[in-house]
Amino acid sequence: MTEPEVHPKKYFDQIEVFGSMEKRSWIHGPKSPKRFFINEPKCPVRNPFDRIDGVVREEGIKLFDNLVWQQWHEDRQMPKSAKKWFEARVREFKSRTDIDLVCNCRRFRGQDDAVCLQAKYPCDCHGYTLKKYIEFLANN
């Protein structure tokens, strides 16, 4: 008799970057993850380079990464609303709350090869910059 095929549970990091069609299918803690839609018009950490004519999404992601690390962090020119957003996420991260950063730039997590991304959805997302920055702030 052959062994039944068992799909392993998907491991999630404390902070995950998801596309609009995906969410954690199971919860590995007592509370549901907090979900933040990071490319909504009113979100203080949305990618402002996302809707500029002539800038493809991959370039916009690189421009956003530069904005966060150089202008906002090194040059200390972060808008107050973005600073408050990061401070709240760092508090949640330190209290072990799971955080889902949801972006409409793609449908699923870009780093999962198994989802068969179509060319119009990038593998990268500005959410990965946000994730790295939250983790950086929490550890420094």
Coordinates of C-alpha atoms in Angstrom, one line a residue:
M1 CA 0.0 0.0 0.0
T2 CA 1.4 3.4 -0.9
E3 CA 1.5 6.3 1.6
P4 CA -1.3 8.9 1.1
E5 CA 0.0 12.2 -0.3
V6 CA 0.0 14.8 2.5
H7 CA 0.6 18.4 1.7
P8 CA 2.9 20.1 4.2
K9 CA 1.5 23.0 6.1
K10 CA 2.7 26.3 4.7
Y11 CA 5.1 28.1 6.9
F12 CA 4.5 31.8 7.3
D13 CA 6.8 34.5 8.7
Q14 CA 5.5 36.8 11.3
I15 CA 5.3 39.5 8.6
E16 CA 4.1 38.3 5.2
V17 CA 3.6 40.1 1.9
F18 CA 0.5 38.9 0.1
G19 CA -1.2 39.6 -3.2
S20 CA -4.9 40.5 -3.3
M21 CA -6.1 36.9 -3.7
E22 CA -4.2 35.3 -0.9
K23 CA -4.3 35.2 2.9
R24 CA -3.1 32.8 5.6
S25 CA -5.2 29.7 5.3
W26 CA -4.4 28.7 8.9
I27 CA -3.4 30.6 11.9
H28 CA -0.3 29.5 13.9
G29 CA -1.1 31.6 16.9
P30 CA -4.1 32.5 19.1
K31 CA -5.0 35.6 17.2
S32 CA -5.8 36.3 13.5
P33 CA -3.1 38.2 11.7
K34 CA -3.6 42.0 11.2
R35 CA -4.1 42.8 7.6
F36 CA -2.9 46.1 6.1
F37 CA -3.7 47.1 2.5
I38 CA -0.5 48.8 1.6
N39 CA -1.4 50.3 -1.8
E40 CA -4.7 51.9 -0.9
P41 CA -4.8 55.7 -1.7
K42 CA -5.0 56.6 2.0
C43 CA -2.2 54.3 3.2
P44 CA 0.7 56.4 4.3
V45 CA 3.3 53.8 3.1
R46 CA 1.8 53.2 -0.3
N47 CA 4.1 53.2 -3.3
P48 CA 3.8 56.7 -4.8
F49 CA 5.7 55.5 -7.9
D50 CA 3.1 52.9 -8.7
R51 CA 0.9 55.1 -10.9
I52 CA 3.5 57.3 -12.7
D53 CA 3.3 57.1 -16.5
G54 CA 6.4 55.6 -18.0
V55 CA 7.6 53.9 -14.8
V56 CA 7.1 50.1 -14.9
R57 CA 6.2 48.5 -11.7
E58 CA 9.6 46.9 -11.1
E59 CA 11.3 50.3 -11.4
G60 CA 8.7 51.8 -9.1
I61 CA 9.5 49.2 -6.5
K62 CA 13.2 50.1 -6.7
L63 CA 12.4 53.8 -6.4
F64 CA 10.3 53.1 -3.3
D65 CA 13.1 51.1 -1.7
N66 CA 15.4 54.0 -2.3
L67 CA 12.8 56.4 -0.9
V68 CA 12.4 54.4 2.4
W69 CA 16.1 53.7 3.0
Q70 CA 17.7 56.9 1.8
Q71 CA 15.2 59.8 2.1
W72 CA 13.0 58.5 5.0
H73 CA 15.7 56.7 7.0
E74 CA 19.1 58.2 6.3
D75 CA 18.0 61.7 5.5
R76 CA 15.2 61.6 8.2
Q77 CA 12.6 63.0 5.8
M78 CA 9.8 60.6 6.6
P79 CA 6.3 62.0 6.7
K80 CA 4.6 62.0 10.1
S81 CA 1.8 59.7 9.0
A82 CA 4.3 57.1 7.7
K83 CA 6.4 57.3 10.9
K84 CA 3.3 56.7 13.0
W85 CA 2.4 53.7 10.7
F86 CA 5.9 52.2 11.2
E87 CA 5.9 52.8 14.9
A88 CA 2.6 50.9 15.2
R89 CA 3.8 48.0 13.1
V90 CA 7.0 47.8 15.2
R91 CA 5.0 47.6 18.4
E92 CA 2.8 44.8 16.9
F93 CA 5.9 43.0 15.6
K94 CA 7.6 43.1 19.0
S95 CA 4.4 41.8 20.7
R96 CA 4.5 38.8 18.3
T97 CA 1.4 39.8 16.3
D98 CA 1.3 38.4 12.8
I99 CA 1.2 41.1 10.2
D100 CA -0.1 40.6 6.6
L101 CA 0.9 43.4 4.2
V102 CA -1.6 43.1 1.3
C103 CA -0.9 44.8 -2.1
N104 CA -2.9 44.8 -5.3
C105 CA 0.2 44.7 -7.5
R106 CA -0.3 41.0 -7.8
R107 CA -2.6 38.2 -6.9
F108 CA -0.4 35.9 -4.8
R109 CA 2.9 36.0 -3.0
G110 CA 5.5 36.8 -5.6
Q111 CA 8.3 34.6 -4.2
D112 CA 6.2 31.3 -4.4
D113 CA 7.2 29.6 -7.7
A114 CA 4.2 27.3 -7.4
V115 CA 1.6 29.9 -8.1
C116 CA 2.6 30.3 -11.8
L117 CA 2.8 34.0 -11.9
Q118 CA 1.8 35.7 -15.1
A119 CA 4.1 38.3 -16.6
K120 CA 1.8 41.2 -15.7
Y121 CA 2.3 40.5 -11.9
P122 CA 5.8 41.3 -10.6
C123 CA 7.7 38.9 -8.3
D124 CA 8.8 41.8 -6.1
C125 CA 6.5 44.2 -4.2
H126 CA 7.1 47.3 -2.2
G127 CA 5.7 45.3 0.7
Y128 CA 9.1 43.5 1.0
T129 CA 10.7 46.9 1.6
L130 CA 8.2 47.6 4.3
K131 CA 8.7 44.2 5.9
K132 CA 12.5 44.6 5.9
Y133 CA 12.2 48.1 7.4
I134 CA 9.8 47.0 10.1
E135 CA 12.2 44.2 11.1
F136 CA 15.1 46.6 10.9
L137 CA 13.4 49.1 13.2
A138 CA 12.4 46.4 15.7
N139 CA 15.9 45.0 15.9
N140 CA 17.8 48.3 16.2

